[in-house]
Coordinates of C-alpha atoms in Angstrom, one line a residue:
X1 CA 0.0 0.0 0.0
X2 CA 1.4 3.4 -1.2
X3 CA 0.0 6.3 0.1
X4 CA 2.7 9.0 -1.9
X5 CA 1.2 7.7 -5.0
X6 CA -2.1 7.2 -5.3
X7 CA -2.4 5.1 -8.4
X8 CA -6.1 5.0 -8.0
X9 CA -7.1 8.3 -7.5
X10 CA -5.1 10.1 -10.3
X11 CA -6.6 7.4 -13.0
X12 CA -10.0 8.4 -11.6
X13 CA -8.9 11.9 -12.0
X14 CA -8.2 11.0 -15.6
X15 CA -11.6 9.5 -16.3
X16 CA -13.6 12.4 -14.5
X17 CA -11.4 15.1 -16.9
X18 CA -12.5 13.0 -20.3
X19 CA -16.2 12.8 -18.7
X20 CA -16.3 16.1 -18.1
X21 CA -14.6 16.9 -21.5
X22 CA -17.0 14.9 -23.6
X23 CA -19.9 16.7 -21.5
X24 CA -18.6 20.2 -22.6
X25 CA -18.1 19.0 -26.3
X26 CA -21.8 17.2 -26.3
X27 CA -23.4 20.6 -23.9
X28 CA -21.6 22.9 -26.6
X29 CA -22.7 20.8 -30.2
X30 CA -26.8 21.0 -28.2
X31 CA -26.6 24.6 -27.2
X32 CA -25.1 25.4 -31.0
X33 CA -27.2 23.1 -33.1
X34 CA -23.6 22.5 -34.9
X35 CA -21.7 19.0 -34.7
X36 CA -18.7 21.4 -35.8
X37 CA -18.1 24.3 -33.5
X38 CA -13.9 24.5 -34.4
X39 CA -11.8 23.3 -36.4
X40 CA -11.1 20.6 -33.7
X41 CA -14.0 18.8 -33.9
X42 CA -13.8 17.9 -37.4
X43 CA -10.9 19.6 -39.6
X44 CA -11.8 18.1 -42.9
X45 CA -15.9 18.7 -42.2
X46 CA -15.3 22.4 -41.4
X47 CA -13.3 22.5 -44.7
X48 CA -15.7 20.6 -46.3
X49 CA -18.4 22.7 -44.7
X50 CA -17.2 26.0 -46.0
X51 CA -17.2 24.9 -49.3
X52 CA -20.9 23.5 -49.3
X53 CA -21.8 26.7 -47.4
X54 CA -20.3 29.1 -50.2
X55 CA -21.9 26.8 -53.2
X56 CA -25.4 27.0 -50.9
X57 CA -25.2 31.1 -50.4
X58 CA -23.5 31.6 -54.4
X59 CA -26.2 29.7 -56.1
X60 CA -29.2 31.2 -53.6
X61 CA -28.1 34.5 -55.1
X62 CA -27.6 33.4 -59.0
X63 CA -31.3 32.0 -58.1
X64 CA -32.5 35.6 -56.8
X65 CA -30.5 36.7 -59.8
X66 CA -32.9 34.6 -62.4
X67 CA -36.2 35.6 -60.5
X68 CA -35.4 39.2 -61.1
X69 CA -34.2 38.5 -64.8
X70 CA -38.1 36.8 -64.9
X71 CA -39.2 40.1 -63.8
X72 CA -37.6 42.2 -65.9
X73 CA -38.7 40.0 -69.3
X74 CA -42.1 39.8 -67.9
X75 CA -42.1 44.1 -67.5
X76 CA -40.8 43.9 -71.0
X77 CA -43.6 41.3 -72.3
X78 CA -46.3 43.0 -70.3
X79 CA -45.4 46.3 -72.2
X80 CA -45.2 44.3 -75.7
X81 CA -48.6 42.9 -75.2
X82 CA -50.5 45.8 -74.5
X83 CA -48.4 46.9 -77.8
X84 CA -49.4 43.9 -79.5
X85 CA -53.2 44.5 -78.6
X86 CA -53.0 48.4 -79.8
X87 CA -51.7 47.2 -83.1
X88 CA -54.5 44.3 -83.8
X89 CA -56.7 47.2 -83.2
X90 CA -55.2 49.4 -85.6
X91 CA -55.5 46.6 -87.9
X92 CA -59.2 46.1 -87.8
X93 CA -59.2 50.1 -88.0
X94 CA -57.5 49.6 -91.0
X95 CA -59.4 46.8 -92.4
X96 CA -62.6 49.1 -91.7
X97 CA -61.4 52.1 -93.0
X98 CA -60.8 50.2 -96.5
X99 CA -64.5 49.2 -97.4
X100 CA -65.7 52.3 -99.3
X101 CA -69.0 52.2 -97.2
X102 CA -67.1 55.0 -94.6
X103 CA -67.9 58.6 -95.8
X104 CA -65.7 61.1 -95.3
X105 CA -66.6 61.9 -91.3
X106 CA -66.2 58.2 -90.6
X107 CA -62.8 57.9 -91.9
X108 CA -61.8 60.7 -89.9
X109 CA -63.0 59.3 -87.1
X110 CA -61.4 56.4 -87.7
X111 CA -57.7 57.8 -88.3
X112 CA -58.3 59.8 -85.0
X113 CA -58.7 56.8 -83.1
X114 CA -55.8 55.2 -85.1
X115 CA -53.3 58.2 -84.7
X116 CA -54.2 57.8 -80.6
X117 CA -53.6 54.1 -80.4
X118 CA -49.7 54.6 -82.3
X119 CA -49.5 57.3 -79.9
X120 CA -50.2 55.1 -76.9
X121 CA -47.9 52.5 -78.1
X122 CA -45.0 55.1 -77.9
X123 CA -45.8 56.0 -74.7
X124 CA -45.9 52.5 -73.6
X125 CA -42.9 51.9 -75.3
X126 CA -40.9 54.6 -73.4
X127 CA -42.3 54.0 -70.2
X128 CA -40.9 50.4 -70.3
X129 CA -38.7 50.3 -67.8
X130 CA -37.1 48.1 -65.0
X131 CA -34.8 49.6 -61.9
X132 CA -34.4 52.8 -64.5
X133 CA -33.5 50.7 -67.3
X134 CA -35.2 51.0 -70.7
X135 CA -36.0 48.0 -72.0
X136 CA -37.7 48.4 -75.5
X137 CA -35.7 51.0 -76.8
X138 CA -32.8 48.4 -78.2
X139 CA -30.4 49.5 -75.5
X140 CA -30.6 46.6 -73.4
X141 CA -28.1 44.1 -74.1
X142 CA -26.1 42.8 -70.6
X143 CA -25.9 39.7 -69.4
X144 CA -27.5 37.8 -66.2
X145 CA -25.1 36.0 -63.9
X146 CA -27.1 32.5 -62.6
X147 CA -24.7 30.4 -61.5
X148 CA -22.4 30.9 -58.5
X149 CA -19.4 30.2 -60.8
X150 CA -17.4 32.4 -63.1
X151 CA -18.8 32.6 -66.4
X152 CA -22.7 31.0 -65.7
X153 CA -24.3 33.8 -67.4
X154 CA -27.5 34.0 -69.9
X155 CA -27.5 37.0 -73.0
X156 CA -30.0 39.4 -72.9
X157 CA -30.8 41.4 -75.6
X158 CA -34.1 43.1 -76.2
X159 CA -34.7 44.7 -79.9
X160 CA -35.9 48.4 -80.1
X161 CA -39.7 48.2 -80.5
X162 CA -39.1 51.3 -82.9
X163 CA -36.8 52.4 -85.9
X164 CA -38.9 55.0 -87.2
X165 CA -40.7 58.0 -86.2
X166 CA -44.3 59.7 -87.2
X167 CA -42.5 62.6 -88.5
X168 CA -40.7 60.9 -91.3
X169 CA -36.9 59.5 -90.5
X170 CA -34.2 61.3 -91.1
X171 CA -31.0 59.8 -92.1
X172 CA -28.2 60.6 -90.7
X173 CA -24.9 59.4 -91.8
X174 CA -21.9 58.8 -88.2
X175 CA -19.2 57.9 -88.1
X176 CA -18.7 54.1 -87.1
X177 CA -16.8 53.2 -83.1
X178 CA -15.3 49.7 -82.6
X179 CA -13.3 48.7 -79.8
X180 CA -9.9 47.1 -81.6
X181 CA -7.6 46.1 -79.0
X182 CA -4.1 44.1 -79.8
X183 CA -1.6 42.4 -77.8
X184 CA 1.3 40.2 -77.9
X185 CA 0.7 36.4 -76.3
X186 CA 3.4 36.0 -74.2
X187 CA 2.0 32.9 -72.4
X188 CA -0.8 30.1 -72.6
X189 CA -4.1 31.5 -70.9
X190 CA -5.2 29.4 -67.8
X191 CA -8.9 29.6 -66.9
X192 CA -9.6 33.2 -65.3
X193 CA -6.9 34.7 -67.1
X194 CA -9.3 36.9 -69.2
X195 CA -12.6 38.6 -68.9
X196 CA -14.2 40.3 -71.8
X197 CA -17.5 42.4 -70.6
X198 CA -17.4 40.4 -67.5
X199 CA -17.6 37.0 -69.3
X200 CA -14.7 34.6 -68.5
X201 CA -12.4 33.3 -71.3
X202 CA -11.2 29.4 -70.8
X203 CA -7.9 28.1 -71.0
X204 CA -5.7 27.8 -74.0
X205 CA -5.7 24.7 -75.7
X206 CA -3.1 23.4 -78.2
X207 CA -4.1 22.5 -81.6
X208 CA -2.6 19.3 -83.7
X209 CA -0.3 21.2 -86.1
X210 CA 3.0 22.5 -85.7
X211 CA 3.2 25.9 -83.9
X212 CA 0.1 25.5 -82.4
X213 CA 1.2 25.2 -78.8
X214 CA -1.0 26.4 -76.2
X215 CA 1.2 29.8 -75.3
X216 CA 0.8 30.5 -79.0
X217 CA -1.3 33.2 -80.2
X218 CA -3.6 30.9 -81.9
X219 CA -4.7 29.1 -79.4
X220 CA -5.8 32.4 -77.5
X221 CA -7.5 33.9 -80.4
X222 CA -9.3 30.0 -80.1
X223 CA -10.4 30.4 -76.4
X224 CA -11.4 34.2 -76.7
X225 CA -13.7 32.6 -79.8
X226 CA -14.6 29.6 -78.1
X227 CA -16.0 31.9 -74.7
X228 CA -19.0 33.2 -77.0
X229 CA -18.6 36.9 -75.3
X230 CA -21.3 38.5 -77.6
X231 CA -20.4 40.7 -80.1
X232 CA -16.7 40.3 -79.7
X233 CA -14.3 37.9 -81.9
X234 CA -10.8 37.6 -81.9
X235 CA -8.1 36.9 -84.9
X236 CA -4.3 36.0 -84.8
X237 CA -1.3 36.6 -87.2
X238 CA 2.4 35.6 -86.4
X239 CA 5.1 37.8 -88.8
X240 CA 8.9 37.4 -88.4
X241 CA 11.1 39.6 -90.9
X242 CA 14.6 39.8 -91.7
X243 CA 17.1 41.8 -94.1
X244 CA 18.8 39.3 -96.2
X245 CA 22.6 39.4 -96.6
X246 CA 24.3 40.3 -99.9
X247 CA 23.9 36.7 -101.6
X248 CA 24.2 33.1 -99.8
X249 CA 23.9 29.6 -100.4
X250 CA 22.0 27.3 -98.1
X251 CA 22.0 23.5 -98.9
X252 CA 18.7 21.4 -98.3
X253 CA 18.1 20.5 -95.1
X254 CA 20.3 23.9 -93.3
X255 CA 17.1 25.9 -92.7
X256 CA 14.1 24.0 -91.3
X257 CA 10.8 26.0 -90.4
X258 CA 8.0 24.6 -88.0
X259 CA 10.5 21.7 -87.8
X260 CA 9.7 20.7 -91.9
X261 CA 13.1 21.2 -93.4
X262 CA 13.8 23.4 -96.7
X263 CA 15.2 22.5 -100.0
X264 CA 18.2 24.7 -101.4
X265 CA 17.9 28.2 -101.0
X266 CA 20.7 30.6 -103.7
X267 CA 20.7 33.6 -105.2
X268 CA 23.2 36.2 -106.5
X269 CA 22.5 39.2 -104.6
X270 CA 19.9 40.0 -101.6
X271 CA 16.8 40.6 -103.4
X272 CA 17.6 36.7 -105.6
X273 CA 18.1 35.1 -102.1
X274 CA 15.0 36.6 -100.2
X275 CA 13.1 35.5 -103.1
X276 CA 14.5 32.3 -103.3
X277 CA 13.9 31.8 -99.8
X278 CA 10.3 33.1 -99.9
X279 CA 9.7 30.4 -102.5
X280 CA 11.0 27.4 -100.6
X281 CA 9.0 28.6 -96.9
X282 CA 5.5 28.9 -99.2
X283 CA 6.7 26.0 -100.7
X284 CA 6.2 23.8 -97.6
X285 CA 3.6 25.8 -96.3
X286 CA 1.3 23.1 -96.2
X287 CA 3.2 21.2 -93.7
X288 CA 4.9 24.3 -91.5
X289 CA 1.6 26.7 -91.8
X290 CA 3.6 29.6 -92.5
X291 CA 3.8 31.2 -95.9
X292 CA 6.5 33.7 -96.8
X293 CA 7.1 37.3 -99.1
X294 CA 9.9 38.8 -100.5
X295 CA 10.3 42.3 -100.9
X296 CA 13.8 43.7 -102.5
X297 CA 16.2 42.2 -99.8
X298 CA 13.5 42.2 -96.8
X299 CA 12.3 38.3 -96.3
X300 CA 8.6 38.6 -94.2
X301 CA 7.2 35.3 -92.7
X302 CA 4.0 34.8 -91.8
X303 CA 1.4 32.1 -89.9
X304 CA -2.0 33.8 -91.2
X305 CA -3.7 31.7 -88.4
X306 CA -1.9 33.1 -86.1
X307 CA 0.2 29.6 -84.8
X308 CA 3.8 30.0 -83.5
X309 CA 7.0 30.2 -86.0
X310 CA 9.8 28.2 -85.1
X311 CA 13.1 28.8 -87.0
X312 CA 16.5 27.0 -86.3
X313 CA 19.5 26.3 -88.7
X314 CA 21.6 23.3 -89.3
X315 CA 25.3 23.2 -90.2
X316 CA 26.0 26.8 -90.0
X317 CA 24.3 30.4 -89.1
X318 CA 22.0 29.7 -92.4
X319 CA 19.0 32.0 -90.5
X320 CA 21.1 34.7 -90.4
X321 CA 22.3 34.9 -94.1
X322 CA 18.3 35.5 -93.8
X323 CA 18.5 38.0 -91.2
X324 CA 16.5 35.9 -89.2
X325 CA 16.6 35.0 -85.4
X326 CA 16.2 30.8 -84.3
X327 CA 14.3 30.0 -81.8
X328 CA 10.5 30.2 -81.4
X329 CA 8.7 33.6 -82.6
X330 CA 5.2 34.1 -81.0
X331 CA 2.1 36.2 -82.8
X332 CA -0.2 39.1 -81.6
X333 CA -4.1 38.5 -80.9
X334 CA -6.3 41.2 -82.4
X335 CA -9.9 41.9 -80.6
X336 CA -12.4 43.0 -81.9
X337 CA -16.3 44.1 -80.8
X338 CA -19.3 44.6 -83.1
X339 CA -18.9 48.4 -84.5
X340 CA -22.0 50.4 -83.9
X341 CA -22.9 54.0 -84.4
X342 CA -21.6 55.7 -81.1
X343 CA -18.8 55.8 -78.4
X344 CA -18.8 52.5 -76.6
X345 CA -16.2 50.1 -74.2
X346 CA -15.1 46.6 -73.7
X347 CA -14.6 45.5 -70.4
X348 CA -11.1 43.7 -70.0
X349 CA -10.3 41.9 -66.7
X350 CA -9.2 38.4 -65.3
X351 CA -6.2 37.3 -63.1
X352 CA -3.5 37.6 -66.0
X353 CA -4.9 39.5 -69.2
X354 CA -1.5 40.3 -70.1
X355 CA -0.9 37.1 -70.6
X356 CA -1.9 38.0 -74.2
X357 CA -0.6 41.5 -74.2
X358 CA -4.4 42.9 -73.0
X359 CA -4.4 45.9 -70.3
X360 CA -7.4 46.0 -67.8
X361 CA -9.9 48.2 -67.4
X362 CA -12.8 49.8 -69.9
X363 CA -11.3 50.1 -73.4
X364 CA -12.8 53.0 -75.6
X365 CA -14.1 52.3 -79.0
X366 CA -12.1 54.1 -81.7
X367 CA -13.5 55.3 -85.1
X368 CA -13.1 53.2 -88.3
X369 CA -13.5 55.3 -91.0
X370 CA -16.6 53.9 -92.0
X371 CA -19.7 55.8 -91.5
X372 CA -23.2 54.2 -90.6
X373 CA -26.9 55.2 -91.7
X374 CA -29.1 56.4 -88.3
X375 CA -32.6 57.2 -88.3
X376 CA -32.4 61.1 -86.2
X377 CA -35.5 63.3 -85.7
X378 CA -37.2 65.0 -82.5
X379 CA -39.8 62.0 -82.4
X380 CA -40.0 58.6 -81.9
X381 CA -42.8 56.2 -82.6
X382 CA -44.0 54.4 -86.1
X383 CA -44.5 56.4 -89.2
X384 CA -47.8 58.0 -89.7
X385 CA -50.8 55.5 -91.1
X386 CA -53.1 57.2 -93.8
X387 CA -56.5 55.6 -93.3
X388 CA -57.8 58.5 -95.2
X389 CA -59.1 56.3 -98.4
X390 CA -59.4 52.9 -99.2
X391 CA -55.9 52.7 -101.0
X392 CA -54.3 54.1 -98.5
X393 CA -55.8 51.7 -95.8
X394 CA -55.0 48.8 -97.7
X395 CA -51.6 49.8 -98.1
X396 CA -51.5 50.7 -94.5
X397 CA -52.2 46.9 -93.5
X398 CA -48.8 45.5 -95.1
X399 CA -47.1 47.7 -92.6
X400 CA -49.1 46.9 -89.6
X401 CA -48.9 43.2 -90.6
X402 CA -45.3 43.7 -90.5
X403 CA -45.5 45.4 -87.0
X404 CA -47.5 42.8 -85.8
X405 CA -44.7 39.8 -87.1
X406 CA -42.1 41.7 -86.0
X407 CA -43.5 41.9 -82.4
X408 CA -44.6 38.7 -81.9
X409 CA -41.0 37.8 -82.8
X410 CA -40.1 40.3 -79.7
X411 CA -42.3 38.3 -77.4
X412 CA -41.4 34.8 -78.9
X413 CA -37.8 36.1 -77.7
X414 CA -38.6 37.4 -74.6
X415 CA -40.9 34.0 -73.6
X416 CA -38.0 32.1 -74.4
X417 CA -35.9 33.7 -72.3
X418 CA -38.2 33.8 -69.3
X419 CA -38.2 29.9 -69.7
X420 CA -34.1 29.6 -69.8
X421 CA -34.2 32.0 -66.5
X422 CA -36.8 29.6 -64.8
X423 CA -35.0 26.8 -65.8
X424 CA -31.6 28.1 -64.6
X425 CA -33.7 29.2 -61.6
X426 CA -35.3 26.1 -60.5
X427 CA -31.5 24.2 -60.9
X428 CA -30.2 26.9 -58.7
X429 CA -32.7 26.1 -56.2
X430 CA -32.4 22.3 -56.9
X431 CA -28.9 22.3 -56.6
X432 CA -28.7 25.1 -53.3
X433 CA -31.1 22.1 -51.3
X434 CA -29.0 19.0 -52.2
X435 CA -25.8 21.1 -51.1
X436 CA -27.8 22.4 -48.5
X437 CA -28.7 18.7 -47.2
X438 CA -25.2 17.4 -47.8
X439 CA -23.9 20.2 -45.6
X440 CA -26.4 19.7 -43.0
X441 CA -25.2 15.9 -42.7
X442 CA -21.6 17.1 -41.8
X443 CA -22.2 20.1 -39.7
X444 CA -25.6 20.0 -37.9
X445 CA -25.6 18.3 -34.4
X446 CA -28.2 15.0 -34.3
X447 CA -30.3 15.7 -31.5
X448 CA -31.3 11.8 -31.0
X449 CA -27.2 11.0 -30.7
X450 CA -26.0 14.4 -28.7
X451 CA -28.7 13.4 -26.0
X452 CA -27.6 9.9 -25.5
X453 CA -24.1 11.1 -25.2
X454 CA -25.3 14.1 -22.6
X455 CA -26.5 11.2 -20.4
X456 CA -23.9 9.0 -20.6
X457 CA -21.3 11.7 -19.7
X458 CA -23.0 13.2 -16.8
X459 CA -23.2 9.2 -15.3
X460 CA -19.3 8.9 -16.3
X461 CA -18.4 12.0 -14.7
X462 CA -20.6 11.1 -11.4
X463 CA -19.5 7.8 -11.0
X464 CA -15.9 9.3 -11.7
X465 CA -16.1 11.7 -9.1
X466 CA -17.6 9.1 -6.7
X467 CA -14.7 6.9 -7.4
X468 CA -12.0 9.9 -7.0
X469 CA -13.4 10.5 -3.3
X470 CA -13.7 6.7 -2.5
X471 CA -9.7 6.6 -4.0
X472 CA -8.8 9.7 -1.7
X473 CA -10.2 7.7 1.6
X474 CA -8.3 4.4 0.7
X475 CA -5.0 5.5 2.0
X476 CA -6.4 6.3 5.1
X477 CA -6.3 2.6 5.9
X478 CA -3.0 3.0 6.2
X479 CA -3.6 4.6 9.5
X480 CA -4.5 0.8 10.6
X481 CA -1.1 -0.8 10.3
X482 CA 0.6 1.6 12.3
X483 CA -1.4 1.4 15.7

């Protein structure tokens, strides 16, 4: 019997500190309603957790994002129909004012009532609105973002109700904008490298031929392409040029381009070789992809498709006889977005634009030197409809068939759209609930499990703290052997 050491006490001790440890846990995880309260409960749930809790609050928001997107077509459809139901009645106007039973007081009463309902539809037209925004005038094009990822967007673009106006167009001839941007690709675009308008351009990818690597300039004009920002496209050109040397002789096989070798390249004096030269790269163009010119001594390469152009030289400095550089020559991108008749910007972003030689930020349109036909005046609206005679009401009802086509086409466009949105809506929602319920299965506390574990703690820790006292009194029997 030891009574220094008191084996029995401190391992009761240890058992009332884990009771009363797993109490705190299982009292903390009831009070919370959370089976993960730090990061010591359960690291990789609390990762795992974050994650599901950022896809659940993204997509919650991209679904807010297509409900309001519903609104906003269904303003713009609302407005169209009451259109739409102006113009059928301008129709049957029409259609009455052309039987030659109407005298002269009817007509007029009739192209009074027409002349109110074109007026009506203008003002419908321009009181279309959502959040401030005109929405049948043509100007809204944008896009709506419903997804919680980067580049989960939907087009919107409504036409303009109206091209004309009652007082007779006017046509203007401006001058024509387009944003033309340009940039040397210096490496391969990852995902997130580029935005254009907001709209996330996808990685590089190389292509089968030669020079069409993924850091090349073809494979970014691909990717920019392949993103479908509207209106905006994207071209790619490689050019390498060099001043040939007086004269030269390079044998087969010393000058290989793309990695396809060249036959024998002579000539007497510099503007002989370049052309000889020019010859034998267009030559194998069909294998390299790179076509070459000659003009008096200057030699000019170029991969119209914008794909890398490799040179290197076998058996002596036969590229510089060319006035050319070996090694591996990258091209330029050019973007461009749909030119239109005012000042406008494209949007550049993304983690790396310069990847391709692109600066960030809003980049202003520039003129062309084209010019584009406008419709100007102080009005707005559809051109006047004579319903004066018979002739003229018959020719009236081409146009207002037309009208009528033309804005059923509108609504066609905007119904479709309001089905997409619910669509993209209802996944959203779909999608927030199973994440939602997968998240809930990691984090949340059971109730059912908690309380079983409450009970059995609060008996461990009793019975341990029965047993620490009842350990503390057994070395008091020591007491015994010494009387």
């Amino acid at each position: 019997m030891q009574i220094n050491s008191n084996l029995s006490a401190l391992n009761a001790q240890r058992s009332y500190e884990r009771a009363g440890t797993a109490l705190g846990v299982t009292m903390q995880r009831l009070a919370s309603g959370q089976r993960v309260n730090s990061a010591s409960d359960d690291a990789a749930g609390l990762a795992i957790g974050a994650r599901l809790t950022a896809g659940v609050r993204g997509l919650q928001r991209a679904a807010q994002n297509a409900s309001e997107g519903i609104s906003l077509l269904q303003v713009a459809d609302g407005a169209m129909g009451e259109i739409m139901v102006n113009y059928q009645r301008i129709r049957e106007l029409a259609v009455q004012a052309a039987n030659d039973t109407n005298s002269v007081t009817d007509r007029a009463a009739i192209q009074h009532e027409a002349d109110a309902l074109l007026q009506a539809n203008l003002d419908i037209a321009s009181r279309a609105q959502y959040n401030h925004l005109n929405l049948l005038d043509g100007s809204y094009r944008t896009q709506l973002q419903v997804g919680d990822r980067a580049g989960a967007v939907i087009d919107v673009a409504i036409p303009a109700v109206y091209r004309s106006d009652p007082g007779g167009a006017v046509q203007v001839d401006v001058p024509e904008q387009q944003v033309n941007l340009s940039g040397q690709v210096t490496a391969a675009l990852r995902a997130g490298d580029l935005t254009l308008n907001n709209k996330a351009v996808g990685a590089a990818v190389a292509g089968a031929a030669p020079g069409q690597g993924a850091a090349s300039a073809w494979a970014a004009a691909a990717a920019i392409n392949g993103a479908g920002v509207l209106g905006v496209t994207a071209s790619a050109a490689t050019t390498v040029s060099g001043d040939v040397g007086a004269s030269g002789n390079i044998p087969a096989g010393g000058l290989s381009i793309n990695g396809v070798a060249l036959g024998p390249i002579v000539g007497a004096n510099a503007s002989a070789l370049a052309a000889s030269a020019a010859a034998a790269i267009t030559g194998a163009a069909g294998a390299s992809g790179v076509a070459a010119s000659a003009s008096g001594g200057t030699l000019t390469l170029t991969a119209a498709d914008g794909r890398d152009i490799a040179i290197s030289a076998s058996g002596g400095p036969y590229a510089a006889v060319l006035g050319l550089a070996t090694g591996t020559h990258g091209g330029t991108i050019t973007v461009l977005d749909a030119p239109s008749g005012g000042p406008h910007k494209l949007l550049v972003g993304g983690a790396n634009p310069g990847a391709v030689g692109l600066t960030a930020g809003g980049q202003n349109s520039t003129a062309t030197g084209n010019t584009v036909t406008v419709l100007r005046s102080s009005g707005g609206g559809d051109p006047p409809i004579d319903l004066s005679s018979a002739n003229s009401a018959t020719d009236a009802l081409d146009f207002i068939d037309s009208k009528i086509d033309s804005g059923n086409a509108v609504r066609a466009q905007l119904g479709a759209l309001q089905n997409r949105l619910q669509l993209a809506y209802d996944g959203d929602l779909g999608t927030s609930t199973n994440l939602a319920a997968a998240r809930s299965r990691i984090l949340d506390t059971d109730y059912a499990s908690e309380t079983a574990q409450l009970t059995r703690s609060r008996i461990l820790q009793q019975a341990a703290a029965s047993m620490v006292a009842q350990a503390n009194a057994t070395p008091q029997q020591a007491l015994l052997l010494l009387r």
